PDB file of C-alpha atoms and ligand atoms in Angstrom:
ATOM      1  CA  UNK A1181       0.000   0.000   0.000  1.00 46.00           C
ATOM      2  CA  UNK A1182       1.208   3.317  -0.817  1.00 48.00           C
ATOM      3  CA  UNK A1183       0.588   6.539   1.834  1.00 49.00           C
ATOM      4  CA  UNK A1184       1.332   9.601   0.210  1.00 46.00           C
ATOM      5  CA  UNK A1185       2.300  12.564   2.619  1.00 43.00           C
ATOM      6  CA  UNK A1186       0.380  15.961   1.354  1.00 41.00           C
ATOM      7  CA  UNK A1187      -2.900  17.343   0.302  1.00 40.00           C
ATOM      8  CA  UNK A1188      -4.632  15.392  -2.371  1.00 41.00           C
ATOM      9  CA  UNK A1189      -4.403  16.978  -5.649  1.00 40.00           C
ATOM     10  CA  UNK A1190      -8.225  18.546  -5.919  1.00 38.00           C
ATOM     11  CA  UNK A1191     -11.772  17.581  -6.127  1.00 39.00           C
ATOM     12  CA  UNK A1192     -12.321  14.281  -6.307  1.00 36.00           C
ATOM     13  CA  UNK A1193      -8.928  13.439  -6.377  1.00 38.00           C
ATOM     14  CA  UNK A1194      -8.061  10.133  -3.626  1.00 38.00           C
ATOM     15  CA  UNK A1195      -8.525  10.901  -0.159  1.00 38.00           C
ATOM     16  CA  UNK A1196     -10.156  14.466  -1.442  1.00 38.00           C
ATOM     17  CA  UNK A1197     -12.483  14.760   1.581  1.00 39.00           C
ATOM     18  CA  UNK A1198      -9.926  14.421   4.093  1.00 46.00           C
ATOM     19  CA  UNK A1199      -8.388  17.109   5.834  1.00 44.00           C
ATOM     20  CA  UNK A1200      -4.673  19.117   4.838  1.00 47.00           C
ATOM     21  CA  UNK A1201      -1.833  18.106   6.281  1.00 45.00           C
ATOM     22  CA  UNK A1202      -1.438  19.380  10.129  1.00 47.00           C
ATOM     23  CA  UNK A1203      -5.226  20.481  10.761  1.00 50.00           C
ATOM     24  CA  UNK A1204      -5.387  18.183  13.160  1.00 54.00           C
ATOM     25  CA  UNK A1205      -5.899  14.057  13.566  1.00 55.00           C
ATOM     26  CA  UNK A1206      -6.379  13.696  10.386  1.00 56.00           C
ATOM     27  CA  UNK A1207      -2.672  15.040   9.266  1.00 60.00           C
ATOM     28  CA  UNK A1208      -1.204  13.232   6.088  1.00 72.00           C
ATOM     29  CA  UNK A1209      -4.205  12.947   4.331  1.00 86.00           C
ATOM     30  CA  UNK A1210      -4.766   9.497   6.195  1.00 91.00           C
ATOM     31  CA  UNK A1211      -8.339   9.029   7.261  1.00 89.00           C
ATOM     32  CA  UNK A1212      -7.925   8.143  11.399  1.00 86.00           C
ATOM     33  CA  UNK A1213     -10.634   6.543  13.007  1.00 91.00           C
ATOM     34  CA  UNK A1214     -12.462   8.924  15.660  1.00 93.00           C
ATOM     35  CA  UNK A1215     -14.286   7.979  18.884  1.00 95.00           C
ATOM     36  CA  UNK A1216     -17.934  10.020  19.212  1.00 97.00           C
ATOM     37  CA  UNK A1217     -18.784  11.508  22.325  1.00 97.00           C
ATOM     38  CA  UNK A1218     -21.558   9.854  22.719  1.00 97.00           C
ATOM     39  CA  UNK A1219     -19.500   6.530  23.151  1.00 97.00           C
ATOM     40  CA  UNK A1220     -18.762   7.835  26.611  1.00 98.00           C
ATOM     41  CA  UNK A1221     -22.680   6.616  27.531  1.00 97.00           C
ATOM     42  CA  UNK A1222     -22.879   3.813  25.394  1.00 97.00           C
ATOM     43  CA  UNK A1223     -19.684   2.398  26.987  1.00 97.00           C
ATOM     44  CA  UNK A1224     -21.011   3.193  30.220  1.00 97.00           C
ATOM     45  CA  UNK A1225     -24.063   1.449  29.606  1.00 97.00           C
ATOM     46  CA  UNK A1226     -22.460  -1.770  30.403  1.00 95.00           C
ATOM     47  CA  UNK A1227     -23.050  -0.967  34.388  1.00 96.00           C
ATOM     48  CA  UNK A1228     -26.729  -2.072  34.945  1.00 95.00           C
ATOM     49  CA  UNK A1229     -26.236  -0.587  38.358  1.00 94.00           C
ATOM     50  CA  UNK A1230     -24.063   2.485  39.604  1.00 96.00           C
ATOM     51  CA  UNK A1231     -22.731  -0.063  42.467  1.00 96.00           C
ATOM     52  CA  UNK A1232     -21.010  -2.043  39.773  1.00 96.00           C
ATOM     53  CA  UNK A1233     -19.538   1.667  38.081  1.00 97.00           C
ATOM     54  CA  UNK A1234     -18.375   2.415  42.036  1.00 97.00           C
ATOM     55  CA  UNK A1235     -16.634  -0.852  42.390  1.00 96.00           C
ATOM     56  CA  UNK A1236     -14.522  -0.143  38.955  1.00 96.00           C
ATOM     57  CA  UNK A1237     -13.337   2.811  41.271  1.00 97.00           C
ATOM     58  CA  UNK A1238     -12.738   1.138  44.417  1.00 96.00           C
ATOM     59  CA  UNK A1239     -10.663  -1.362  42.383  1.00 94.00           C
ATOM     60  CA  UNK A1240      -8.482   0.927  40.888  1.00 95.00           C
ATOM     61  CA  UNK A1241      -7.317   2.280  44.122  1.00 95.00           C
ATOM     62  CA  UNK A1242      -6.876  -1.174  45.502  1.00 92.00           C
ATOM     63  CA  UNK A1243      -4.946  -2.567  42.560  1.00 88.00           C
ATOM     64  CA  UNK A1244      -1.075  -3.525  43.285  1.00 88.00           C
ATOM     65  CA  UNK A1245       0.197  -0.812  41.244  1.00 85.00           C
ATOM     66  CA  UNK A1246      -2.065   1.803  43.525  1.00 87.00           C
ATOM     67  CA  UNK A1247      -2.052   0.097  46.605  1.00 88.00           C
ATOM     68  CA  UNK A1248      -3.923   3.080  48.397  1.00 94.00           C
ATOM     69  CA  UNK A1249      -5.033   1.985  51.743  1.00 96.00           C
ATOM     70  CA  UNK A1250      -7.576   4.780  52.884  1.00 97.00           C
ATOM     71  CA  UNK A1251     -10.617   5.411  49.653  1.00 97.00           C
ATOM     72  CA  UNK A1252     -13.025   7.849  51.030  1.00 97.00           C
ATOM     73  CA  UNK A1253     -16.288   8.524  49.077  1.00 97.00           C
ATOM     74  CA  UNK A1254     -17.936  11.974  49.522  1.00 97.00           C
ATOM     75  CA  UNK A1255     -21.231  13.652  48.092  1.00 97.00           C
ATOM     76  CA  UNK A1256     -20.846  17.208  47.252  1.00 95.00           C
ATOM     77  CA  UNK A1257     -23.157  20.225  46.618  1.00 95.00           C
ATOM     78  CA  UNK A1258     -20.964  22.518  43.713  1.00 90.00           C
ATOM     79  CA  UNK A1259     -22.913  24.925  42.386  1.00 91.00           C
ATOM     80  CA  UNK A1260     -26.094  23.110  43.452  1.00 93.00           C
ATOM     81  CA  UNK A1261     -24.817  20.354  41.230  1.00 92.00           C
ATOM     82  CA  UNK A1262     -24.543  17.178  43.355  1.00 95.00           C
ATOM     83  CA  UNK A1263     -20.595  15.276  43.036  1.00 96.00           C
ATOM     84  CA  UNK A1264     -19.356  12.122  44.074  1.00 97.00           C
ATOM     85  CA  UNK A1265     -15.751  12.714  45.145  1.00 97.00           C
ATOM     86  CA  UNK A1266     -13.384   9.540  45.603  1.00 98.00           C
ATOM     87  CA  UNK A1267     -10.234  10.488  46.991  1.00 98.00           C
ATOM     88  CA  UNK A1268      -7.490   7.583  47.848  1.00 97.00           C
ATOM     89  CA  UNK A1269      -4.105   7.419  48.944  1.00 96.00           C
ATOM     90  CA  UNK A1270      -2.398   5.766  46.550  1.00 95.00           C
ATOM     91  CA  UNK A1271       0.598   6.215  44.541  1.00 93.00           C
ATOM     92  CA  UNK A1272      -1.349   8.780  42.191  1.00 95.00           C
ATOM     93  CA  UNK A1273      -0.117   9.514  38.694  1.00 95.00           C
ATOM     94  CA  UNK A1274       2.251  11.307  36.105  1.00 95.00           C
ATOM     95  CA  UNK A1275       0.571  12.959  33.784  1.00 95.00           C
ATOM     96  CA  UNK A1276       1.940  10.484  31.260  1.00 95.00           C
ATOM     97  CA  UNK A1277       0.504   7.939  33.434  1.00 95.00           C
ATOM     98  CA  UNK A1278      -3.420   9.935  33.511  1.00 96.00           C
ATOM     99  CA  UNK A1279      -3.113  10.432  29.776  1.00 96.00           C
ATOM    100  CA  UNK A1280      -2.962   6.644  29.642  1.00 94.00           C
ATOM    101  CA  UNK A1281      -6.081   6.572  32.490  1.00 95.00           C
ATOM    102  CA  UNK A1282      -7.871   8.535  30.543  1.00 97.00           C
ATOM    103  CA  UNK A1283      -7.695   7.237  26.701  1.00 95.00           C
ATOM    104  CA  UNK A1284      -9.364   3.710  26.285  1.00 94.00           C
ATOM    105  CA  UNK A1285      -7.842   0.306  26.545  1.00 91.00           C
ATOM    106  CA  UNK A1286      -4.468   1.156  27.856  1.00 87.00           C
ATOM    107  CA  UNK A1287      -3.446  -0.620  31.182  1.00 82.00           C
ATOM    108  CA  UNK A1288       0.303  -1.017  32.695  1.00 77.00           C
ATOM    109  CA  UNK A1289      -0.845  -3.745  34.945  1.00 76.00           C
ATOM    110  CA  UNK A1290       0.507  -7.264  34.765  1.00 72.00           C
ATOM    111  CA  UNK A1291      -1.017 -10.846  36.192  1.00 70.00           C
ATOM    112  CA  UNK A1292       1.125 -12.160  38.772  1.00 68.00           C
ATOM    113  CA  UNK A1293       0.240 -14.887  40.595  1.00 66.00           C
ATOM    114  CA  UNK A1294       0.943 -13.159  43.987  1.00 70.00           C
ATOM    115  CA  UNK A1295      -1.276 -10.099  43.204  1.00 73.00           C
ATOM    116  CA  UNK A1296      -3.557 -10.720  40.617  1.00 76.00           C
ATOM    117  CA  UNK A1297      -5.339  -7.106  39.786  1.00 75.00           C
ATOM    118  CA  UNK A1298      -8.738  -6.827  39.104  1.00 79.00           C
ATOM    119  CA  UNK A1299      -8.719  -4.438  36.275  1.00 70.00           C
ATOM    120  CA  UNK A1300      -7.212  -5.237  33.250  1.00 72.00           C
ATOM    121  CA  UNK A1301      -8.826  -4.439  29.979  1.00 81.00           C
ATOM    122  CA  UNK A1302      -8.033  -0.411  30.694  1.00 88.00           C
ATOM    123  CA  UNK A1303     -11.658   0.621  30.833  1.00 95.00           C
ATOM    124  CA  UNK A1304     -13.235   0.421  34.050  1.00 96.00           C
ATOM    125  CA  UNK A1305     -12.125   3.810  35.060  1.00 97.00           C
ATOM    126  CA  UNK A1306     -14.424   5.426  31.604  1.00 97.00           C
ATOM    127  CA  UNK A1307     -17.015   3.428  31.504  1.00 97.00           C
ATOM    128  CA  UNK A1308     -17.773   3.411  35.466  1.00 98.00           C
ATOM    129  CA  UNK A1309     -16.783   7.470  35.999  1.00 98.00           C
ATOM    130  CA  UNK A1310     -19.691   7.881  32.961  1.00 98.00           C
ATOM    131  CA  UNK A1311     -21.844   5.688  34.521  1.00 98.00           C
ATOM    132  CA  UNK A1312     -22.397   7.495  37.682  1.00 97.00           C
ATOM    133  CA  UNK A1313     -22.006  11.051  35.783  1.00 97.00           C
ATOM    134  CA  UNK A1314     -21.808  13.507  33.123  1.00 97.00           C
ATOM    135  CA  UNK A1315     -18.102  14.738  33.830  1.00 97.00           C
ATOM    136  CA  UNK A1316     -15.319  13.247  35.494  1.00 98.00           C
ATOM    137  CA  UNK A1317     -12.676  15.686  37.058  1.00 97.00           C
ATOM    138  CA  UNK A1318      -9.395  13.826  37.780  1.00 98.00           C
ATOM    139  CA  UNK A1319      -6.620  15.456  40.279  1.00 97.00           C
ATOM    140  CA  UNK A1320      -3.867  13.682  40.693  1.00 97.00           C
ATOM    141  CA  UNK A1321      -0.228  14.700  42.063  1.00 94.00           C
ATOM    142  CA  UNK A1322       3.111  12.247  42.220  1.00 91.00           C
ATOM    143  CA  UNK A1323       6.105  13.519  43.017  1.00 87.00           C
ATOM    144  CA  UNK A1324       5.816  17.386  43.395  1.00 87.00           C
ATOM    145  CA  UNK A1325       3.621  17.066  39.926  1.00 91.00           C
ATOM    146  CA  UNK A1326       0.188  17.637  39.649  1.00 95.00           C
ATOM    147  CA  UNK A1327      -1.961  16.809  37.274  1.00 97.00           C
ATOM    148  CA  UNK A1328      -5.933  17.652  36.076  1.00 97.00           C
ATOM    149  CA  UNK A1329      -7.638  15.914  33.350  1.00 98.00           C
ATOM    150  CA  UNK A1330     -11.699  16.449  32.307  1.00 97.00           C
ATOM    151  CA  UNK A1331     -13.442  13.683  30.748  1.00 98.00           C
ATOM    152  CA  UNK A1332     -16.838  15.634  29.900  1.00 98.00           C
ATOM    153  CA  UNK A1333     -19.565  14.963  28.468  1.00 98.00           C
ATOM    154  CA  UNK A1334     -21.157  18.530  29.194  1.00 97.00           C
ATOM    155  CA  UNK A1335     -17.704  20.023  27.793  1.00 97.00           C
ATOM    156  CA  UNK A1336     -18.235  17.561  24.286  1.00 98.00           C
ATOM    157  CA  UNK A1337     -21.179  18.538  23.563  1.00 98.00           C
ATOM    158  CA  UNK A1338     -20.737  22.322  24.638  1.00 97.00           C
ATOM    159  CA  UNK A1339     -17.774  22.610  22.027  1.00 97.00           C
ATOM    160  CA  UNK A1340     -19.703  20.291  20.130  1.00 97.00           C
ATOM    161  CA  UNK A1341     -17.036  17.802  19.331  1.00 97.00           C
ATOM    162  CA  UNK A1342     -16.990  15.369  16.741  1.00 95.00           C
ATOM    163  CA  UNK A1343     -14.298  13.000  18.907  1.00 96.00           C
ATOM    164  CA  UNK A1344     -13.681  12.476  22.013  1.00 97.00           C
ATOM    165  CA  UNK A1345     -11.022  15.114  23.460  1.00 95.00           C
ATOM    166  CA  UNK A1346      -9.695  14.948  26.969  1.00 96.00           C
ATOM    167  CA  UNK A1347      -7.708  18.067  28.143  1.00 96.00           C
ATOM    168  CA  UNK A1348      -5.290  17.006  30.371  1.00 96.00           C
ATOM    169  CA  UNK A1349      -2.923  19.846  32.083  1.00 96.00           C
ATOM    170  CA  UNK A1350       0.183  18.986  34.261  1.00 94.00           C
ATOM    171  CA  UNK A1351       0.876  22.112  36.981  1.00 90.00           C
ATOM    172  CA  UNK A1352       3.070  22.203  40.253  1.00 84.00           C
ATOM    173  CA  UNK A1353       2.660  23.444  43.607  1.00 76.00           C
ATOM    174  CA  UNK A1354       3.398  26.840  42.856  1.00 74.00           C
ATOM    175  CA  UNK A1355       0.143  26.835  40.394  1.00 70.00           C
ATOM    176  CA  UNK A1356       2.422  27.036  37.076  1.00 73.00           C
ATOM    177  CA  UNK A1357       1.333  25.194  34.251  1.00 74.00           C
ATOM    178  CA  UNK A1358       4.008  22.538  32.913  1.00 74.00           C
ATOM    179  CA  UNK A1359       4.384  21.179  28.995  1.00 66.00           C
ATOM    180  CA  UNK A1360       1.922  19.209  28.711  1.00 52.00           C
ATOM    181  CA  UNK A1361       3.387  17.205  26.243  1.00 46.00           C
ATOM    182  CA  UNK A1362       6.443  16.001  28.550  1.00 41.00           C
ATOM    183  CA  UNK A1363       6.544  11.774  29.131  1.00 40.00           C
ATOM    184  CA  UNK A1364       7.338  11.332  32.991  1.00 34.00           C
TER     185      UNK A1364
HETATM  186  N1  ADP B2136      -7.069   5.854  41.677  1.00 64.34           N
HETATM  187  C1  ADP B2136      -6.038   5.676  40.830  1.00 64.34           C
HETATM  188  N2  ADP B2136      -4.773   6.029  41.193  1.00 64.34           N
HETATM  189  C2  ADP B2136      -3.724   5.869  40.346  1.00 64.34           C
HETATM  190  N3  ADP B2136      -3.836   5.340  39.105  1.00 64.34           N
HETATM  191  C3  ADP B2136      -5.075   4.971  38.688  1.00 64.34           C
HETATM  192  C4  ADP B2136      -6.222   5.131  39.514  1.00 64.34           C
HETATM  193  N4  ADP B2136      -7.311   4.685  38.829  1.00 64.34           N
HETATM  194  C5  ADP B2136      -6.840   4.271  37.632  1.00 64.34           C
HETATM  195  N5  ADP B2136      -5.504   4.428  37.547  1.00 64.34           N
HETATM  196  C6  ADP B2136      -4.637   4.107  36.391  1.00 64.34           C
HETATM  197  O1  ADP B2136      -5.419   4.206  35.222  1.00 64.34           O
HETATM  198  C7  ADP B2136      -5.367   3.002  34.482  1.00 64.34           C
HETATM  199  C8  ADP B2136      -6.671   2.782  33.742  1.00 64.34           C
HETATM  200  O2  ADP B2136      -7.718   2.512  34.666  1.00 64.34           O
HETATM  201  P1  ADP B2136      -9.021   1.758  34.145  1.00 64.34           P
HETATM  202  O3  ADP B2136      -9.667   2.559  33.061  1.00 64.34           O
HETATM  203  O4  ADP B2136      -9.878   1.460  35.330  1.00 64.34           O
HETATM  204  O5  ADP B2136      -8.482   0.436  33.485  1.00 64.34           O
HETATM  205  P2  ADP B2136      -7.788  -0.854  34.188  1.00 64.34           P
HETATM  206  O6  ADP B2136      -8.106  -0.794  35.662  1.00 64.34           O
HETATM  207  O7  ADP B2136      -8.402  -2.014  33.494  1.00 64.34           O
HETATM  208  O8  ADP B2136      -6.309  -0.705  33.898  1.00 64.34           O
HETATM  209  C9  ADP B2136      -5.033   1.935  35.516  1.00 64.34           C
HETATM  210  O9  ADP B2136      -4.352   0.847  34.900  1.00 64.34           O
HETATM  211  C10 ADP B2136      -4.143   2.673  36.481  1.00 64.34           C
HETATM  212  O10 ADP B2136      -2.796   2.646  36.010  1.00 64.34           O
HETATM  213 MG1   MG B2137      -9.841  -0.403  36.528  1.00 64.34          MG
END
């Protein structure tokens, strides 16, 4: 198969309705396959109950490679919204490592026979965070890094994206923001 790296050549021409070359995912002139918003419910769909979309979030803070000890749930009035807060102990994350949490069907964890963890298919944390809400704010910190990332459905459909889009912003303790785009 030949991929050819520019614009096509005009109307009609191969690959014509695809976008130019750095205008975003679809950069090349290489159609990418997208993921709608409205995946976010349909994925989440698969909890019949919230208790099952709750225990996807107990058992990420009890997995070996978080190992928190304390998980405290909290409701919330913010701005006479009501909010489910779960805040654990554990060993929290880079913001390389909550890019990974939140895009679909990456996990880092590994079967041992020891410690076998309970999620491993790299979804639990989407599908259950949409099943108990609209929008899912994540703070994390590791090391003297912080991190925030919004999965939204309010935000998606506000902007009215096509894809899902997940802005994720790395900041430290003296509240300045860091490159984003740095692997830690
Ligand atoms: N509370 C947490 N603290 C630190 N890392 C987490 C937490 N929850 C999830 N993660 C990270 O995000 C990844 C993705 O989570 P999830 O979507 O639930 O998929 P899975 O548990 O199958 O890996 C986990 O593998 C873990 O590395
Ligand atoms: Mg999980």
């Amino acid at each position: 198969m030949l991929l050819y790296r520019g614009a096509p050549a005009g109307p009609g021409a191969p690959g014509s309705a695809l976008a130019r070359p750095g205008s975003g995912p679809q950069a090349f002139g290489i159609r990418l396959s997208t993921m709608s918003p409205r995946y976010l419910q349909s994925n989440s769909s698969s909890h019949t109950r919230p208790f099952s979309a709750i225990a996807e979030l107990l058992d990420n803070a009890v997995d070996p490679d978080v190992s928190a000890r304390t998980v405290f749930i909290d409701v919330e009035e913010v701005k006479n919204k009501t909010c489910l807060t779960f805040t654990d102990d554990g060993c929290g994350m880079t913001p390389h490592k909550l890019h990974r949490m939140l895009s679909f069907g990456f996990t880092d964890k590994v079967i041992k026979k020891s410690q076998c963890p309970i999620g491993v298919f790299g979804n639990g944390f989407k599908s259950g965070s949409m099943r108990l809400g609209k929008d899912a704010l994540v703070f994390t910190k590791n090391g003297g890094t912080l991190t925030v990332g919004l999965l939204s459905q309010t935000y998606l459909e506000c902007v009215q994206a096509q894809a899902v889009i997940v802005p994720i912003v790395p900041f430290n303790q003296q509240n300045n923001i860091l490159s984003g785009n740095g692997k830690c």
